[in-house]
XYZ file of C-alpha atoms in Angstrom:
373
model
C 123.074 201.213 182.822
C 123.443 199.288 186.060
C 126.927 198.717 187.426
C 127.917 195.754 189.581
C 127.923 198.026 192.626
C 124.483 199.377 191.708
C 123.087 195.861 191.371
C 124.528 194.902 194.737
C 122.973 197.958 196.378
C 119.597 197.087 194.862
C 119.787 193.530 196.181
C 120.836 194.803 199.600
C 117.930 197.258 199.591
C 115.484 194.479 198.743
C 116.965 192.310 201.472
C 116.574 195.095 204.026
C 113.005 195.671 202.855
C 112.252 192.024 203.443
C 113.889 192.293 206.848
C 111.542 195.141 207.799
C 108.511 193.184 206.633
C 109.616 190.015 208.420
C 110.040 192.040 211.599
C 106.565 193.527 211.302
C 104.847 196.422 209.650
C 106.126 199.947 210.232
C 105.070 201.355 213.584
C 103.903 197.985 214.949
C 106.039 196.237 217.523
C 105.817 192.586 218.483
C 107.631 190.111 220.715
C 107.664 186.357 221.201
C 106.218 186.522 224.717
C 104.444 188.956 227.009
C 101.660 191.395 226.181
C 102.774 191.648 222.538
C 103.711 187.971 222.263
C 102.786 185.417 219.644
C 99.415 184.691 221.222
C 98.412 188.275 220.348
C 99.991 188.567 216.876
C 96.729 188.073 215.007
C 95.276 191.216 216.619
C 97.745 193.402 214.711
C 98.578 191.019 211.874
C 95.412 189.212 210.704
C 97.286 186.682 208.558
C 98.843 185.266 211.743
C 95.423 183.770 212.508
C 95.105 182.025 209.132
C 94.701 178.328 208.420
C 98.075 177.820 206.723
C 100.444 178.969 209.445
C 103.981 177.825 210.202
C 105.864 176.183 211.825
C 104.285 172.753 212.224
C 104.975 169.459 213.939
C 105.782 166.943 211.199
C 104.245 163.575 212.058
C 106.279 161.177 209.961
C 103.647 158.428 210.111
C 101.106 160.757 208.480
C 103.441 162.243 205.864
C 102.670 161.072 202.334
C 105.524 159.842 200.182
C 105.619 161.615 196.816
C 108.196 160.008 194.479
C 107.889 162.967 192.097
C 109.677 165.238 194.585
C 113.170 165.825 193.247
C 116.262 166.711 195.321
C 116.798 170.384 196.086
C 119.514 171.783 193.806
C 121.291 174.886 195.176
C 122.835 177.055 192.461
C 125.732 179.375 193.250
C 125.732 178.425 196.952
C 129.274 177.089 196.801
C 130.536 180.029 194.688
C 128.791 183.160 196.010
C 131.162 185.577 194.277
C 133.260 188.370 195.749
C 130.567 190.652 197.202
C 130.568 190.815 200.987
C 127.610 189.479 202.930
C 125.927 191.768 205.481
C 125.139 190.354 208.925
C 122.472 192.277 210.879
C 120.871 192.145 214.316
C 117.288 193.223 213.573
C 116.049 192.890 217.150
C 114.337 189.545 216.538
C 117.116 187.454 214.995
C 120.467 187.667 213.272
C 120.198 187.564 209.489
C 122.655 187.594 206.625
C 122.011 188.991 203.160
C 122.606 186.685 200.187
C 123.380 187.603 196.561
C 120.691 187.084 193.919
C 123.103 184.874 191.991
C 122.280 182.151 194.512
C 119.124 180.242 193.611
C 117.203 176.991 194.014
C 116.096 174.479 191.421
C 114.204 171.246 191.940
C 111.067 173.187 192.928
C 108.061 174.045 190.731
C 109.749 177.385 189.883
C 113.162 178.947 190.144
C 113.656 180.768 193.442
C 116.387 183.366 194.001
C 118.047 183.748 197.399
C 117.451 186.814 199.566
C 118.712 186.146 203.093
C 119.193 183.578 205.824
C 118.512 183.819 209.550
C 118.393 181.693 212.687
C 115.990 180.787 215.492
C 117.237 179.441 218.832
C 116.395 178.896 222.479
C 118.006 179.909 225.767
C 119.616 176.672 226.843
C 117.703 176.333 230.079
C 114.418 174.956 228.790
C 115.802 173.095 225.781
C 114.507 173.409 222.258
C 114.855 176.434 220.046
C 113.946 175.087 216.621
C 110.591 176.055 215.141
C 109.672 172.877 213.254
C 109.289 169.647 215.214
C 109.671 166.093 213.922
C 107.314 163.706 215.729
C 107.144 166.143 218.623
C 110.921 166.337 219.008
C 112.730 169.681 218.905
C 116.365 170.562 218.285
C 118.454 173.429 219.645
C 118.136 175.825 216.707
C 116.913 176.185 213.136
C 118.333 177.873 210.044
C 116.019 179.420 207.429
C 117.272 180.269 203.938
C 114.709 182.575 202.281
C 114.133 182.763 198.496
C 111.556 184.493 196.300
C 109.894 183.184 193.130
C 111.936 184.917 190.431
C 110.049 183.124 187.642
C 106.780 184.879 188.503
C 107.773 188.058 190.352
C 110.281 190.849 189.674
C 111.484 191.142 193.275
C 110.917 189.870 196.786
C 108.562 192.725 197.723
C 106.153 191.741 194.952
C 106.351 188.050 195.881
C 106.100 188.410 199.629
C 102.339 188.152 200.085
C 101.510 186.069 197.000
C 100.779 182.347 196.995
C 103.922 180.475 195.977
C 105.904 183.690 196.238
C 108.515 182.403 198.698
C 110.467 179.202 199.280
C 112.286 178.609 202.554
C 114.771 175.863 203.376
C 114.621 174.785 207.036
C 117.684 173.147 208.600
C 117.348 171.635 212.074
C 120.472 172.197 214.193
C 121.599 170.019 217.093
C 124.680 170.129 219.338
C 127.692 167.836 219.527
C 131.377 167.821 220.373
C 132.957 169.060 217.137
C 133.057 172.641 215.896
C 131.185 173.243 212.654
C 133.496 175.398 210.479
C 130.703 176.480 208.106
C 128.597 177.985 210.918
C 131.702 179.520 212.418
C 131.706 181.853 209.383
C 128.620 183.430 210.976
C 129.270 182.922 214.694
C 132.673 184.620 214.483
C 130.910 187.952 213.830
C 128.110 187.810 216.394
C 130.066 190.053 218.744
C 130.000 192.784 216.078
C 126.187 192.856 215.983
C 125.385 192.530 219.668
C 122.786 195.319 219.677
C 119.704 195.891 217.529
C 120.490 197.698 214.299
C 124.175 196.858 214.214
C 125.621 195.475 210.966
C 128.928 193.949 209.921
C 130.371 192.812 206.595
C 131.167 189.111 206.312
C 133.551 187.666 203.693
C 131.667 185.369 201.269
C 131.923 181.643 201.966
C 130.454 178.350 200.762
C 126.850 178.679 201.964
C 125.984 175.156 200.843
C 128.123 173.841 203.709
C 125.417 175.164 206.072
C 122.966 172.639 204.615
C 122.735 168.892 205.303
C 124.516 166.533 202.939
C 121.329 164.644 202.071
C 119.355 167.187 200.057
C 117.047 164.469 198.709
C 115.426 163.668 202.079
C 112.942 166.333 203.157
C 109.353 167.193 204.083
C 107.382 169.734 202.069
C 104.205 171.647 202.799
C 102.472 174.979 202.164
C 102.757 177.433 205.034
C 103.608 180.932 206.130
C 106.266 183.232 207.453
C 106.883 182.323 211.096
C 107.003 185.994 212.143
C 104.559 188.865 211.564
C 103.007 189.645 209.168
C 102.771 185.806 208.777
C 101.933 185.917 205.051
C 100.788 182.488 203.859
C 103.059 182.494 200.829
C 105.811 180.009 201.711
C 106.653 176.661 200.139
C 108.525 174.973 202.979
C 111.279 172.362 202.621
C 112.246 170.877 206.001
C 115.291 168.633 205.740
C 115.209 165.308 207.552
C 118.939 165.190 208.243
C 120.154 167.419 211.057
C 123.247 169.609 211.121
C 125.496 169.604 214.197
C 127.365 172.493 215.809
C 129.450 172.342 218.975
C 128.114 173.090 222.443
C 130.374 176.146 222.568
C 129.017 177.447 219.268
C 125.421 176.998 220.413
C 126.121 178.741 223.711
C 127.590 181.681 221.814
C 124.504 181.953 219.627
C 122.275 181.862 222.704
C 124.190 184.516 224.652
C 125.962 186.880 222.212
C 123.013 189.035 221.113
C 120.535 191.374 222.768
C 117.384 193.140 221.660
C 117.761 196.860 222.191
C 120.048 199.749 221.318
C 123.336 200.429 223.109
C 122.691 202.326 226.347
C 118.961 201.614 226.258
C 117.206 200.744 229.487
C 115.164 198.084 227.707
C 117.967 195.817 226.516
C 117.041 192.138 226.940
C 118.836 188.953 225.857
C 117.917 187.868 222.340
C 116.790 184.330 223.124
C 113.855 181.957 222.614
C 113.014 183.599 219.288
C 110.952 180.721 217.958
C 107.234 180.459 217.281
C 105.161 177.584 218.630
C 103.841 174.988 216.202
C 100.574 175.726 214.423
C 97.630 173.434 213.512
C 97.812 171.696 210.142
C 94.100 172.317 209.519
C 93.905 169.480 207.027
C 97.133 170.297 205.192
C 99.075 167.425 203.676
C 102.787 167.093 204.393
C 104.681 165.375 201.594
C 107.929 163.490 202.009
C 110.530 162.798 199.354
C 111.310 159.366 200.819
C 109.268 156.502 202.280
C 108.875 157.175 206.035
C 110.289 153.757 206.989
C 113.210 153.788 204.558
C 116.802 153.823 205.710
C 119.064 156.640 204.544
C 120.900 155.949 201.306
C 124.628 155.327 201.540
C 127.186 156.947 199.298
C 129.533 154.964 197.078
C 132.391 155.705 199.461
C 130.421 154.451 202.460
C 129.451 151.245 200.628
C 133.098 150.642 199.619
C 134.211 151.204 203.210
C 131.671 148.650 204.486
C 132.708 146.070 201.855
C 136.409 146.520 202.626
C 135.693 146.238 206.342
C 133.743 143.005 205.870
C 136.454 141.510 203.656
C 139.171 142.459 206.139
C 137.137 140.976 208.958
C 136.608 137.709 207.058
C 140.303 137.573 206.204
C 141.258 138.077 209.826
C 138.830 135.359 210.922
C 140.240 132.940 208.331
C 143.795 133.582 209.548
C 142.725 132.982 213.152
C 140.948 129.709 212.314
C 143.945 128.536 210.255
C 146.275 129.279 213.177
C 144.079 127.366 215.652
C 143.776 124.337 213.338
C 147.534 124.202 212.820
C 148.115 124.377 216.573
C 145.688 121.506 217.135
C 147.332 119.416 214.443
C 150.798 120.041 215.857
C 149.714 118.773 219.293
C 149.349 115.080 220.176
C 145.806 113.907 219.567
C 146.204 111.524 222.507
C 146.899 114.451 224.818
C 144.453 116.951 223.371
C 141.506 114.693 222.518
C 141.861 111.489 224.588
C 138.183 110.689 224.297
C 138.246 110.284 220.540
C 141.109 107.800 220.193
C 140.554 105.320 217.381
C 139.527 101.855 218.609
C 142.092 99.095 218.009
C 140.944 96.872 215.153
C 141.401 93.089 215.344
C 144.133 91.649 213.177
C 143.035 90.849 209.676
C 139.972 93.037 209.859
C 139.936 96.089 207.671
C 138.626 99.280 209.214
C 135.141 100.275 208.205
C 134.670 103.136 205.817
C 133.489 106.299 207.612
C 130.035 107.505 206.768
C 129.741 110.249 204.186
C 129.124 113.737 205.535
C 125.544 114.897 205.113
C 125.210 117.565 202.390
C 122.555 120.081 203.336
C 120.397 121.582 200.631
C 121.487 125.157 199.988
C 119.425 126.006 196.909
C 116.238 127.984 197.512
C 113.073 125.959 197.936
C 110.857 126.623 194.878
C 107.797 125.994 197.043
C 108.796 128.681 199.536
C 106.734 131.845 199.246
C 108.786 134.927 198.455
C 108.496 137.945 200.700
C 107.223 141.321 199.534
C 109.518 143.213 197.173
C 111.780 145.835 198.726
C 110.663 149.407 198.406
């Protein structure tokens, strides 16, 4: 009978197995550049030369809106339990194990979480994310990896099968404010500086790593972005970006190295992103019309309404004050050019003309515009 500790060890073992596969087959080494760089991956890993490779450049004008796409629904992300996460430097990226109690719904099947990892640049050349949106890159990208637990018993069985994996892609940009959710990871980077080092991380709300708008995304069929490049991934690339501070991004770009302590071949762990791959006729679906504006929350709508009302109230007070000031002043001094003409004795003043009332009702003959989407 499995104990809680035994189950955790099994999940950790599966996560480490996936890590080894994502880093390449046993005995085969690869890099992002140089003689073993991504241009040569297909020589050792044939799937890397396939027609369904990732990442891709999402052209929003060509993406097809599919109203049947439902929002991604993370399960257990906000309450990961008491088991510690394991953060590892595997020589290609920093990854963190996730408990199998975390899962995704809103996809064709249920997908259970395995691990998350990051891709980033070096700061000098810009970029670092793997997926592009209309040719534009961000500084880094988070991938949350899941396997199809409806069809397969574990991640190893699902890894190379069509529809076996689902990956959430979060584009990360830089700003002024520190992101506390990502700090749960960045705080421990110094403990995994060298390849093979691991550190335990207290569990935290993983959903805070994701964008707030989980209903706005692009979806397509693709592959792992590292060898062996199995074409088994259902990708969800969120439209909304997540922001971390400049200091946090600099730490990610400089804290890690590839190589063991004391090795003569230690190099900075940077620019660990794959170039975009051809679509080869693949269709990218979008959960929202490409030209639609982001939806506002109830709180945001209320804030706008209150702001407008306050602004109108302030304007009314200002106008009332000005009118009263004008009335309190002598009309002969303020408006000498509009003094009333003296009427002859015995002649009644003429009635002023009625103000013109402009038509404010809609013209029935006017053609209505197209309905809003």
